[in-house]
Coordinates of N, CA, C and O in Angstrom, one line a residue:
M1 N 146.3 88.3 352.4 CA 145.9 89.5 351.8 C 147.0 90.6 352.1 O 147.5 90.6 353.2
V2 N 147.2 91.4 351.2 CA 148.2 92.5 351.4 C 147.5 93.8 351.0 O 146.5 93.9 350.3
T3 N 148.1 94.9 351.5 CA 147.6 96.2 351.2 C 148.8 97.1 350.8 O 149.8 97.1 351.5
T4 N 148.6 97.8 349.7 CA 149.6 98.8 349.3 C 149.2 100.2 349.9 O 148.1 100.4 350.2
A5 N 150.2 101.0 350.1 CA 149.9 102.3 350.6 C 151.0 103.3 350.3 O 152.2 102.9 350.1
V6 N 150.6 104.6 350.2 CA 151.6 105.7 350.2 C 151.2 106.6 351.4 O 150.1 107.0 351.5
L7 N 152.2 106.8 352.2 CA 152.0 107.7 353.3 C 152.7 109.0 353.0 O 153.8 109.0 352.6
A8 N 152.0 110.1 353.2 CA 152.5 111.4 352.9 C 152.4 112.3 354.1 O 151.5 112.2 354.9
E9 N 153.5 113.1 354.3 CA 153.5 114.1 355.3 C 153.8 115.4 354.7 O 154.8 115.6 354.0
I10 N 152.9 116.4 354.8 CA 153.0 117.7 354.2 C 153.5 118.6 355.3 O 152.8 118.8 356.3
G11 N 154.6 119.3 355.1 CA 155.2 120.2 356.0 C 154.7 121.6 355.8 O 154.1 122.0 354.8
A12 N 154.9 122.5 356.8 CA 154.5 123.9 356.7 C 155.2 124.7 355.7 O 154.7 125.7 355.2
G13 N 156.4 124.2 355.3 CA 157.2 124.9 354.3 C 157.0 124.5 352.9 O 158.0 124.6 352.1
H14 N 155.9 123.9 352.5 CA 155.6 123.4 351.2 C 156.5 122.3 350.8 O 156.8 122.1 349.6
E15 N 156.9 121.4 351.7 CA 157.6 120.2 351.3 C 156.7 119.0 351.7 O 155.9 119.1 352.6
A16 N 157.0 117.9 351.0 CA 156.2 116.7 351.3 C 157.2 115.5 351.3 O 158.2 115.5 350.6
S17 N 156.9 114.6 352.2 CA 157.7 113.4 352.3 C 156.7 112.2 352.0 O 155.6 112.2 352.6
F18 N 157.2 111.3 351.1 CA 156.3 110.2 350.8 C 157.1 108.9 351.1 O 158.2 108.7 350.8
L19 N 156.4 107.9 351.7 CA 156.8 106.6 351.9 C 155.9 105.7 351.1 O 154.7 105.8 351.1
N20 N 156.5 104.8 350.3 CA 155.8 104.0 349.4 C 155.9 102.5 349.7 O 157.0 102.0 349.8
Y21 N 154.8 101.8 350.0 CA 154.7 100.4 350.3 C 154.0 99.6 349.2 O 152.9 99.3 349.3
G22 N 154.7 99.5 348.1 CA 154.2 98.7 347.0 C 153.1 99.3 346.2 O 152.4 98.6 345.4
H23 N 152.9 100.6 346.3 CA 151.8 101.3 345.6 C 152.4 102.0 344.4 O 153.5 102.5 344.4
P24 N 151.6 102.3 343.4 CA 152.0 103.2 342.3 C 152.4 104.6 342.9 O 151.8 104.9 344.0
E25 N 153.3 105.3 342.3 CA 153.7 106.6 342.8 C 152.4 107.5 342.8 O 151.5 107.4 342.0
P26 N 152.4 108.4 343.8 CA 151.3 109.4 343.9 C 151.4 110.3 342.7 O 152.5 110.6 342.2
M27 N 150.3 110.8 342.2 CA 150.2 111.8 341.1 C 149.9 113.1 341.7 O 148.9 113.4 342.4
L28 N 150.8 114.1 341.4 CA 150.7 115.5 341.8 C 150.3 116.3 340.6 O 151.0 116.3 339.6
V29 N 149.1 116.9 340.6 CA 148.6 117.6 339.5 C 148.6 119.1 339.9 O 147.9 119.4 340.9
R30 N 149.2 119.9 339.2 CA 149.3 121.4 339.5 C 148.2 122.1 338.8 O 147.6 121.6 337.8
R31 N 147.9 123.3 339.3 CA 146.9 124.2 338.7 C 147.2 124.4 337.2 O 146.2 124.5 336.4
D32 N 148.4 124.5 336.8 CA 148.8 124.8 335.4 C 148.8 123.5 334.5 O 149.1 123.6 333.4
G33 N 148.4 122.4 335.1 CA 148.3 121.2 334.4 C 149.5 120.3 334.4 O 149.5 119.2 333.9
I34 N 150.6 120.8 335.0 CA 151.8 119.9 335.1 C 151.6 118.8 336.0 O 151.0 119.0 337.1
V35 N 152.0 117.6 335.6 CA 151.8 116.4 336.4 C 153.2 115.8 336.8 O 154.1 115.8 336.0
D36 N 153.3 115.4 338.0 CA 154.6 114.9 338.5 C 154.3 113.6 339.3 O 153.2 113.5 340.0
F37 N 155.2 112.6 339.2 CA 155.0 111.4 339.9 C 156.3 111.2 340.8 O 157.3 110.7 340.3
P38 N 156.3 111.6 342.0 CA 157.5 111.5 342.9 C 157.8 110.0 343.1 O 157.0 109.3 343.7
R39 N 159.0 109.6 342.6 CA 159.4 108.2 342.8 C 160.4 108.0 344.0 O 161.3 108.8 344.1
P40 N 160.1 107.0 344.8 CA 161.0 106.8 345.9 C 162.4 106.2 345.5 O 162.4 105.5 344.4
P41 N 163.4 106.4 346.3 CA 164.7 105.7 345.9 C 164.6 104.2 346.0 O 165.3 103.5 345.3
T42 N 163.8 103.7 346.9 CA 163.5 102.2 347.0 C 162.0 102.0 347.3 O 161.4 103.0 347.8
Y43 N 161.5 100.9 347.1 CA 160.2 100.5 347.4 C 160.2 99.5 348.5 O 160.9 98.6 348.5
A44 N 159.3 99.8 349.5 CA 159.2 98.8 350.6 C 158.1 97.8 350.1 O 157.3 98.1 349.2
L45 N 158.1 96.6 350.8 CA 157.1 95.6 350.4 C 155.7 96.1 350.8 O 155.5 96.9 351.7
P46 N 154.6 95.6 350.1 CA 153.3 96.0 350.6 C 153.0 95.6 352.0 O 153.7 94.7 352.5
L47 N 152.2 96.3 352.6 CA 151.8 96.1 354.1 C 151.3 94.6 354.2 O 150.5 94.2 353.4
G48 N 151.8 93.9 355.2 CA 151.3 92.6 355.4 C 152.2 91.5 354.8 O 151.9 90.3 355.1
L49 N 153.1 91.8 353.9 CA 153.9 90.7 353.3 C 155.0 90.3 354.1 O 155.4 89.1 354.2
D50 N 155.7 91.2 354.8 CA 156.9 90.8 355.5 C 157.1 92.0 356.5 O 156.6 93.1 356.4
A51 N 158.0 91.7 357.5 CA 158.4 92.7 358.4 C 159.1 93.8 357.6 O 160.0 93.5 356.8
H52 N 158.8 95.0 357.8 CA 159.4 96.1 357.1 C 160.8 96.5 357.8 O 160.9 96.5 359.0
T53 N 161.7 96.7 356.9 CA 163.1 97.0 357.4 C 163.3 98.5 357.2 O 162.7 99.1 356.3
V54 N 164.3 99.0 357.9 CA 164.6 100.4 357.7 C 165.1 100.7 356.2 O 164.8 101.7 355.6
A55 N 165.8 99.7 355.7 CA 166.4 99.9 354.3 C 165.3 100.1 353.3 O 165.5 100.8 352.3
G56 N 164.1 99.4 353.4 CA 163.0 99.6 352.5 C 162.2 100.8 352.7 O 161.4 101.2 351.8
D57 N 162.3 101.4 353.8 CA 161.5 102.6 354.1 C 162.2 103.9 353.9 O 162.5 104.6 354.9
Q58 N 162.5 104.2 352.7 CA 163.2 105.5 352.4 C 162.2 106.4 351.8 O 161.6 106.2 350.8
A59 N 162.1 107.6 352.4 CA 161.1 108.6 352.0 C 161.7 109.3 350.8 O 162.9 109.5 350.7
V60 N 160.8 109.8 349.9 CA 161.2 110.7 348.8 C 160.7 112.1 349.3 O 159.6 112.2 349.8
Q61 N 161.6 113.0 349.1 CA 161.3 114.4 349.5 C 160.9 115.2 348.2 O 161.5 115.0 347.2
H62 N 159.8 115.9 348.3 CA 159.3 116.7 347.2 C 158.9 118.1 347.6 O 158.2 118.2 348.6
R63 N 159.4 119.1 346.9 CA 159.0 120.4 347.1 C 157.7 120.8 346.4 O 157.6 120.6 345.2
L64 N 156.7 121.2 347.2 CA 155.4 121.6 346.6 C 155.4 123.0 346.2 O 155.9 123.9 347.0
R65 N 154.9 123.3 345.1 CA 154.7 124.7 344.7 C 153.3 125.2 344.9 O 152.4 124.4 344.9
T66 N 153.1 126.5 345.1 CA 151.8 127.0 345.3 C 151.0 126.8 344.0 O 151.5 127.0 342.9
G67 N 149.7 126.3 344.2 CA 148.9 126.1 343.0 C 148.9 124.7 342.5 O 148.4 124.2 341.7

């Protein structure tokens, strides 16, 4: 059995970091209806498939806007 996951860290300055482990990209929906899918530079394997390496664990940085 494997598990996919997206880990998100939201900073105080309206920035977010996402790590993706074999999961579809997170969907960010803004108040004005704009939708964004932050894509990572690389995808790590789903949790439980293999030992994760530093090379597969690259976070995507995304600036969050108010609303």
